[in-house]
XYZ file of C-alpha atoms in Angstrom:
488
model
C -22.249 4.377 -27.891
C -22.224 2.359 -24.636
C -20.543 4.046 -21.695
C -18.057 1.139 -21.438
C -16.571 1.822 -24.890
C -16.667 5.555 -24.214
C -14.552 5.053 -21.073
C -12.178 2.642 -22.785
C -11.453 5.209 -25.493
C -10.351 7.694 -22.866
C -13.324 9.978 -22.126
C -13.213 11.437 -18.629
C -14.969 14.044 -16.536
C -12.092 15.796 -14.760
C -8.320 16.037 -14.846
C -6.114 16.318 -11.746
C -2.595 17.663 -12.256
C -0.031 15.606 -10.379
C 3.654 16.605 -9.961
C 4.824 13.016 -10.515
C 2.541 11.639 -13.240
C 1.174 14.766 -14.882
C -2.525 14.821 -15.802
C -4.604 12.089 -14.123
C -8.129 11.628 -15.540
C -11.107 10.965 -13.288
C -14.589 9.647 -14.020
C -17.765 10.945 -12.428
C -18.099 8.250 -9.782
C -14.422 8.633 -8.839
C -14.926 12.354 -8.286
C -17.754 11.475 -5.877
C -15.392 9.141 -4.008
C -12.685 11.791 -3.739
C -15.144 14.468 -2.580
C -16.405 12.316 0.310
C -15.319 13.691 3.746
C -13.722 10.366 4.709
C -11.550 10.615 1.608
C -10.808 14.319 1.925
C -9.268 13.607 5.336
C -6.327 12.028 3.482
C -5.240 15.542 2.516
C -4.309 15.986 6.174
C -2.312 12.774 6.572
C 1.310 12.889 5.478
C 2.475 9.997 3.338
C 5.689 9.552 5.346
C 4.662 10.481 8.920
C 7.283 13.121 9.928
C 9.998 12.323 7.380
C 9.881 16.020 6.434
C 11.876 16.761 9.615
C 14.799 15.121 7.779
C 13.858 15.566 4.102
C 11.996 18.930 4.089
C 10.255 18.310 0.773
C 8.560 15.108 1.969
C 5.308 16.800 2.962
C 3.161 15.036 0.356
C -0.119 13.487 1.464
C -1.858 10.118 1.352
C -4.491 11.887 -0.734
C -2.283 12.522 -3.747
C -0.465 9.195 -3.341
C -3.766 7.307 -3.523
C -4.798 9.104 -6.697
C -1.362 8.297 -8.131
C -1.800 4.608 -7.263
C -5.091 4.612 -9.154
C -3.324 6.074 -12.182
C -0.462 3.556 -12.077
C -2.861 0.625 -11.528
C -4.799 1.666 -14.618
C -1.619 1.917 -16.638
C -0.483 -1.527 -15.482
C -3.725 -3.224 -16.491
C -4.125 -1.449 -19.816
C -0.458 -1.930 -20.697
C -0.875 -5.690 -20.290
C -4.089 -5.632 -22.342
C -2.368 -3.702 -25.132
C 0.655 -6.022 -25.110
C -1.579 -9.089 -25.264
C -3.505 -7.697 -28.236
C -0.301 -6.807 -30.098
C 1.139 -10.275 -29.593
C -2.066 -12.033 -30.595
C -2.453 -9.943 -33.729
C 0.979 -11.091 -34.868
C -0.224 -14.697 -35.018
C -3.924 -14.321 -35.825
C -6.569 -11.707 -36.393
C -8.052 -10.532 -33.126
C -11.018 -8.185 -32.928
C -12.424 -7.407 -29.492
C -16.109 -8.145 -29.165
C -18.429 -5.779 -27.310
C -18.670 -8.375 -24.516
C -14.885 -8.448 -24.163
C -14.681 -4.657 -24.211
C -17.251 -4.432 -21.446
C -15.400 -7.027 -19.362
C -12.071 -5.215 -19.723
C -13.683 -1.885 -18.909
C -15.453 -3.265 -15.826
C -12.285 -4.828 -14.429
C -10.341 -1.633 -15.128
C -12.869 0.442 -13.168
C -12.769 -2.008 -10.262
C -8.966 -1.770 -10.153
C -9.127 2.034 -10.226
C -11.521 2.235 -7.265
C -9.626 -0.326 -5.191
C -6.363 1.553 -5.806
C -8.037 4.854 -4.997
C -9.318 3.504 -1.671
C -6.445 1.182 -0.709
C -4.968 3.602 1.871
C -8.182 5.308 2.970
C -8.001 3.710 6.424
C -4.672 5.219 7.445
C -4.876 7.274 10.608
C -2.637 10.104 11.825
C 1.011 9.759 10.798
C 0.279 6.684 8.686
C 2.187 3.580 9.819
C 3.665 5.134 12.959
C 0.199 5.581 14.462
C -0.483 1.878 14.879
C 3.067 1.288 16.183
C 2.526 3.476 19.243
C 2.049 1.383 22.394
C -1.174 3.024 23.588
C -2.709 2.900 20.104
C -1.913 -0.820 19.943
C -3.797 -1.216 23.220
C -6.783 0.620 21.766
C -6.704 -1.355 18.520
C -6.567 -4.681 20.366
C -9.813 -4.149 22.281
C -11.839 -7.328 21.522
C -15.042 -5.495 20.579
C -13.353 -2.945 18.301
C -14.121 -4.723 15.034
C -17.722 -5.366 16.058
C -18.205 -1.709 17.038
C -16.699 -0.574 13.767
C -19.284 -2.534 11.777
C -22.222 -2.095 14.165
C -25.565 -2.588 12.413
C -24.003 -3.866 9.157
C -24.103 -7.450 7.925
C -20.533 -8.233 6.834
C -20.915 -11.958 6.263
C -20.320 -11.355 2.540
C -17.080 -9.426 3.246
C -15.352 -11.320 6.079
C -15.491 -14.980 7.011
C -14.696 -14.127 10.630
C -13.480 -11.112 12.644
C -9.701 -10.540 12.538
C -7.689 -11.133 15.678
C -5.926 -7.791 15.343
C -7.006 -4.666 13.468
C -4.637 -3.017 10.981
C -5.043 -0.001 8.757
C -6.137 -2.303 5.899
C -9.267 -3.222 7.904
C -10.054 0.453 8.291
C -9.521 1.010 4.562
C -12.206 -1.592 3.836
C -14.517 0.040 6.383
C -13.975 3.510 4.903
C -14.397 2.135 1.370
C -17.726 0.570 2.380
C -19.108 3.908 3.575
C -17.673 5.920 0.703
C -18.990 3.540 -1.962
C -22.385 3.398 -0.250
C -22.588 7.151 -0.849
C -21.314 6.971 -4.427
C -23.630 6.563 -7.396
C -22.100 3.452 -8.955
C -25.160 2.486 -10.983
C -24.429 4.626 -14.105
C -21.013 2.961 -14.314
C -22.602 -0.471 -13.735
C -20.316 -1.220 -10.768
C -20.917 -3.247 -7.611
C -19.467 -2.180 -4.262
C -18.410 -5.637 -3.083
C -16.399 -6.270 -6.243
C -14.185 -3.338 -5.240
C -13.941 -4.526 -1.629
C -13.093 -8.020 -2.882
C -9.737 -6.992 -4.338
C -8.724 -4.986 -1.277
C -6.574 -6.586 1.419
C -8.096 -8.644 4.304
C -11.451 -9.377 2.608
C -12.970 -12.590 1.287
C -15.858 -11.477 -0.872
C -18.282 -13.431 -3.011
C -18.265 -11.390 -6.224
C -21.397 -10.157 -7.964
C -23.002 -11.986 -10.867
C -21.798 -9.174 -13.107
C -18.196 -9.703 -12.006
C -18.499 -13.475 -12.488
C -19.773 -12.986 -16.016
C -16.995 -10.551 -16.890
C -14.392 -12.772 -15.210
C -15.417 -15.718 -17.376
C -15.244 -13.549 -20.489
C -11.831 -12.210 -19.488
C -10.360 -15.641 -18.693
C -11.589 -17.054 -22.003
C -10.185 -13.984 -23.776
C -6.741 -14.354 -22.176
C -6.332 -18.146 -22.123
C -7.974 -18.629 -25.517
C -9.436 -21.914 -26.799
C -7.734 -23.900 -24.027
C -9.249 -21.801 -21.225
C -11.126 -24.774 -19.756
C -8.799 -27.562 -20.821
C -7.389 -28.010 -17.324
C -8.981 -28.667 -13.938
C -10.559 -25.220 -13.626
C -14.201 -25.212 -12.571
C -16.519 -22.421 -13.678
C -16.974 -21.327 -10.067
C -13.202 -20.894 -9.703
C -12.819 -18.429 -12.564
C -13.953 -15.310 -10.618
C -11.475 -16.074 -7.831
C -8.704 -16.526 -10.398
C -9.426 -13.105 -11.911
C -9.969 -11.483 -8.525
C -6.532 -12.682 -7.381
C -4.974 -11.149 -10.493
C -6.623 -7.787 -9.810
C -5.583 -7.962 -6.156
C -1.938 -8.421 -7.179
C -2.115 -5.150 -9.126
C -3.473 -3.319 -6.076
C -1.245 -5.024 -3.482
C 1.459 -7.450 -4.594
C 5.215 -7.518 -4.944
C 5.059 -5.439 -8.126
C 1.992 -3.326 -7.510
C 0.687 0.133 -8.211
C 1.157 1.135 -4.565
C 4.905 0.467 -4.468
C 5.470 1.926 -7.917
C 3.831 5.203 -6.952
C 5.288 5.653 -3.477
C 8.834 4.935 -4.650
C 8.634 7.537 -7.400
C 6.697 10.008 -5.240
C 8.807 9.627 -2.092
C 12.007 9.906 -4.110
C 10.699 12.984 -5.932
C 9.563 14.842 -2.812
C 12.608 13.779 -0.786
C 14.823 15.084 -3.604
C 16.766 11.838 -3.827
C 17.430 9.786 -6.953
C 17.683 6.325 -5.406
C 13.919 5.764 -5.569
C 13.840 6.353 -9.283
C 13.235 3.646 -11.843
C 11.858 3.637 -15.369
C 8.124 3.061 -14.893
C 7.428 3.160 -18.632
C 10.028 0.469 -19.306
C 8.700 -1.729 -16.506
C 5.069 -1.431 -17.617
C 5.906 -2.092 -21.260
C 7.360 -5.463 -20.238
C 4.559 -6.633 -17.934
C 2.337 -9.400 -19.280
C -0.525 -11.612 -18.199
C 0.754 -15.012 -17.189
C -1.535 -18.034 -17.174
C -1.504 -21.778 -16.971
C -4.707 -23.688 -17.637
C -3.413 -26.893 -16.045
C -2.752 -25.488 -12.555
C -4.843 -23.213 -13.110
C -3.007 -19.915 -12.582
C -3.483 -16.323 -13.697
C -1.080 -13.632 -12.597
C 1.619 -11.168 -13.547
C 4.563 -12.067 -15.745
C 7.588 -10.122 -16.905
C 9.257 -10.607 -20.277
C 12.812 -11.901 -20.276
C 14.075 -8.640 -21.774
C 12.214 -6.748 -19.055
C 14.150 -8.362 -16.211
C 16.495 -5.386 -16.166
C 13.586 -3.035 -15.494
C 12.379 -5.312 -12.710
C 15.875 -5.441 -11.219
C 15.958 -1.626 -11.205
C 12.566 -1.580 -9.456
C 13.701 -3.989 -6.751
C 17.081 -2.352 -6.202
C 15.505 1.109 -6.010
C 13.078 -0.124 -3.385
C 15.915 -1.748 -1.457
C 17.914 1.473 -1.511
C 14.922 3.609 -0.486
C 14.498 1.461 2.611
C 18.159 1.718 3.522
C 18.866 5.352 2.679
C 15.540 7.139 3.262
C 13.012 5.162 5.321
C 15.712 3.770 7.653
C 17.744 6.992 7.788
C 19.246 7.292 11.269
C 17.700 10.688 12.008
C 14.338 9.727 10.507
C 13.999 6.575 12.617
C 14.998 8.561 15.687
C 12.163 10.992 15.073
C 9.798 8.064 14.517
C 10.679 6.823 18.004
C 10.050 10.275 19.482
C 6.771 10.498 17.556
C 5.478 7.209 18.958
C 6.422 8.273 22.469
C 4.748 11.653 21.948
C 1.543 9.907 20.832
C 1.672 7.717 23.958
C 2.304 10.847 26.023
C -0.709 12.863 24.828
C -2.940 9.794 25.201
C -2.219 9.876 28.930
C -4.804 12.651 29.000
C -8.142 10.828 29.621
C -10.139 13.205 27.421
C -7.784 12.758 24.466
C -7.667 8.993 25.004
C -11.467 8.697 25.109
C -11.897 10.823 21.992
C -9.401 8.747 19.968
C -11.164 5.631 21.260
C -14.469 6.917 19.877
C -12.910 7.932 16.538
C -11.490 4.430 16.074
C -14.920 2.853 16.495
C -17.244 5.195 14.601
C -17.010 6.223 10.978
C -18.901 9.456 11.656
C -15.921 10.569 13.776
C -13.064 8.723 12.080
C -12.405 11.712 9.802
C -11.191 13.614 12.885
C -8.057 11.455 13.112
C -5.577 13.503 11.109
C -2.010 14.671 11.642
C -3.361 18.098 12.651
C -5.269 16.613 15.586
C -2.075 15.263 17.134
C 0.069 18.280 16.223
C -2.297 20.412 18.269
C -2.121 17.899 21.114
C 1.704 17.948 20.922
C 1.746 21.757 21.096
C -0.523 21.803 24.135
C 1.653 19.228 25.901
C 4.858 21.066 24.919
C 3.555 24.305 26.463
C 2.620 22.499 29.661
C 5.722 20.270 29.938
C 8.977 21.543 28.389
C 10.832 18.275 29.121
C 8.406 16.171 27.085
C 8.538 14.057 23.962
C 5.992 16.418 22.446
C 8.381 19.348 22.934
C 11.077 17.405 21.067
C 8.729 16.868 18.127
C 7.484 20.462 18.055
C 10.992 21.968 18.332
C 12.761 19.283 16.269
C 15.035 18.146 19.084
C 16.536 14.909 17.783
C 17.982 11.873 19.503
C 21.784 11.695 19.723
C 22.863 8.948 17.320
C 25.502 6.586 18.703
C 25.847 3.623 16.356
C 24.183 1.502 13.667
C 24.241 -2.292 13.402
C 22.526 -4.773 11.105
C 20.808 -8.104 11.682
C 21.342 -8.302 15.430
C 19.566 -10.878 17.559
C 17.670 -9.522 20.616
C 20.496 -10.777 22.801
C 23.143 -9.045 20.677
C 21.112 -5.850 20.658
C 20.850 -5.811 24.465
C 24.556 -6.550 24.821
C 25.406 -3.611 22.552
C 23.094 -1.321 24.569
C 24.989 -2.224 27.728
C 28.323 -1.768 25.963
C 27.389 1.718 24.744
C 25.999 2.676 28.158
C 29.301 1.620 29.735
C 31.266 3.733 27.278
C 29.034 6.731 28.080
C 29.124 6.110 31.818
C 25.347 6.057 32.007
C 22.472 3.662 32.588
C 21.383 1.293 29.771
C 17.914 2.865 30.068
C 19.374 6.059 28.576
C 20.240 4.178 25.365
C 17.268 3.642 23.040
C 17.026 1.689 19.812
C 15.020 2.005 16.618
C 14.823 -0.953 14.265
C 13.456 -1.229 10.751
C 12.960 -4.568 9.121
C 13.021 -4.659 5.329
C 11.160 -7.678 3.958
C 12.611 -8.879 0.694
C 12.314 -12.652 1.070
C 9.314 -12.680 -1.272
C 11.713 -11.793 -4.065
C 13.342 -15.186 -3.605
C 9.958 -16.835 -3.160
C 8.862 -16.064 -6.689
C 7.351 -12.652 -5.933
C 4.225 -14.357 -4.602
C 3.596 -15.779 -8.042
C 5.032 -13.430 -10.656
C 6.892 -15.376 -13.339
C 9.182 -14.748 -16.285
C 7.688 -15.118 -19.740
C 10.055 -17.010 -22.025
C 9.698 -17.861 -25.714
C 11.333 -20.773 -27.497
C 13.761 -19.568 -30.199
C 12.196 -21.303 -33.228
C 8.562 -22.090 -32.427
C 8.085 -18.870 -30.359
C 5.964 -20.963 -28.038
C 5.575 -19.254 -24.663
C 6.317 -20.806 -21.301
C 6.718 -19.486 -17.766
C 9.656 -19.838 -15.399
C 10.404 -18.878 -11.834
C 12.339 -15.637 -11.537
C 15.102 -17.264 -9.509
C 15.560 -19.898 -12.239
C 16.301 -17.168 -14.774
C 18.147 -14.457 -12.863
C 20.633 -14.719 -9.996
C 20.070 -11.047 -9.133
C 17.004 -11.650 -6.973
C 18.662 -14.289 -4.806
C 20.879 -11.555 -3.346
C 18.004 -10.116 -1.336
C 16.602 -11.335 1.927
C 14.926 -9.944 5.013
C 17.177 -7.734 7.054
C 17.074 -5.386 10.026
C 18.807 -2.068 10.544
C 19.101 -0.986 14.181
C 20.138 2.508 15.211
C 21.293 3.223 18.758
C 20.691 6.623 20.349
C 21.105 8.480 23.590
C 18.073 10.330 24.868
C 18.186 14.132 24.598
C 19.327 15.673 27.867
C 15.882 16.997 28.733
C 14.424 13.484 28.510
C 17.029 11.649 30.588
C 15.989 9.844 33.760
C 12.314 9.934 32.730
């Protein structure tokens, strides 16, 4: 029996027990990925920077989150395959050919690896790391990208160097090294096909991917697959965009896992939604005239999607933008800037950000040790506040202020306190929800005509008024510095 069918029927080599999803199966090449030192470093990077100073249970790692994303991504893809087969069998006999099985299995494996590696480039304290002023200075060095890829031809991965490096660029770089040291041949996989559905890349897929993409498109779109303007060379890009939306889109495996996981470990219920219900109503959407291939949600599944969106909205407001949590984020960024004033520490971080053989050193533990050293040396330091959990004094919270309004409120609060405006600090979180109104970057609603049962696709906002309620917004908290940090 070919390995492809064996995998599709559920055979696996190892099972990881996860507190959120239960047993998560792994295949041999995925175990090799996870065992790589650059991947193991994710055990020492907290998913939510220092959110555990506010929600003590939120100590979960990027390591387990990434494995969870792989599991959810697999479920998303296979759920849509199963739904498609059920619906087709109602109208005509459908038996999968070996070629179709192999195509589905190949695409499923590519999704799993891309999900597994999607966050592998996060550094210490996840998103807060790249928000620190001195880290931004390091990341903006013009030669950084070139140094990171020294000696490697990346013309088949990037069209041109990015103007600014983000953690997604590091994820691609880590994935390149990890997959280079993974035996992908028994699984019949190609490294660049995985990199191609990760963010920031523009990859020319392998011949194997192109062949499977053509098979998959013909399988999904049926006899009319090439009735529109689609050229054969466009089919791989069409399929690659679909896979990318599962890894990183508006309804993706990443968001689904972190909402459930962050809510679970924070011991709050607002991040909860019914994943099974949502997945059971996801479908492949396609249009041969445009051409378009993407995610669709059934009309009856709109309620599950509304729960997903509202839960995410509430998590941003009540957990990620919690007044004490954002205050600690501000202190964390300042503490990172503070320890980087030491030339030796600065130079070492500089090296780690340019060389993969040292990148694994950038973990939360590295900076916690640096904070402790600084706290011992300087009691009135940001590092001491982090180590001893000395929080900012919260004064007020406002929403959607312009920069001018924000500055005016700082001066107003300073006047009320009888202190200098420099003693009032702000922390702002922007929640981006405008894509909900903009058709979720392409996701559509699958409708069926009452009598003919003919399917057609509609924009979400044409079907439901719920999603038009959401837009981008900012939450700004105002604080007074702790006494030990005043007049710094």
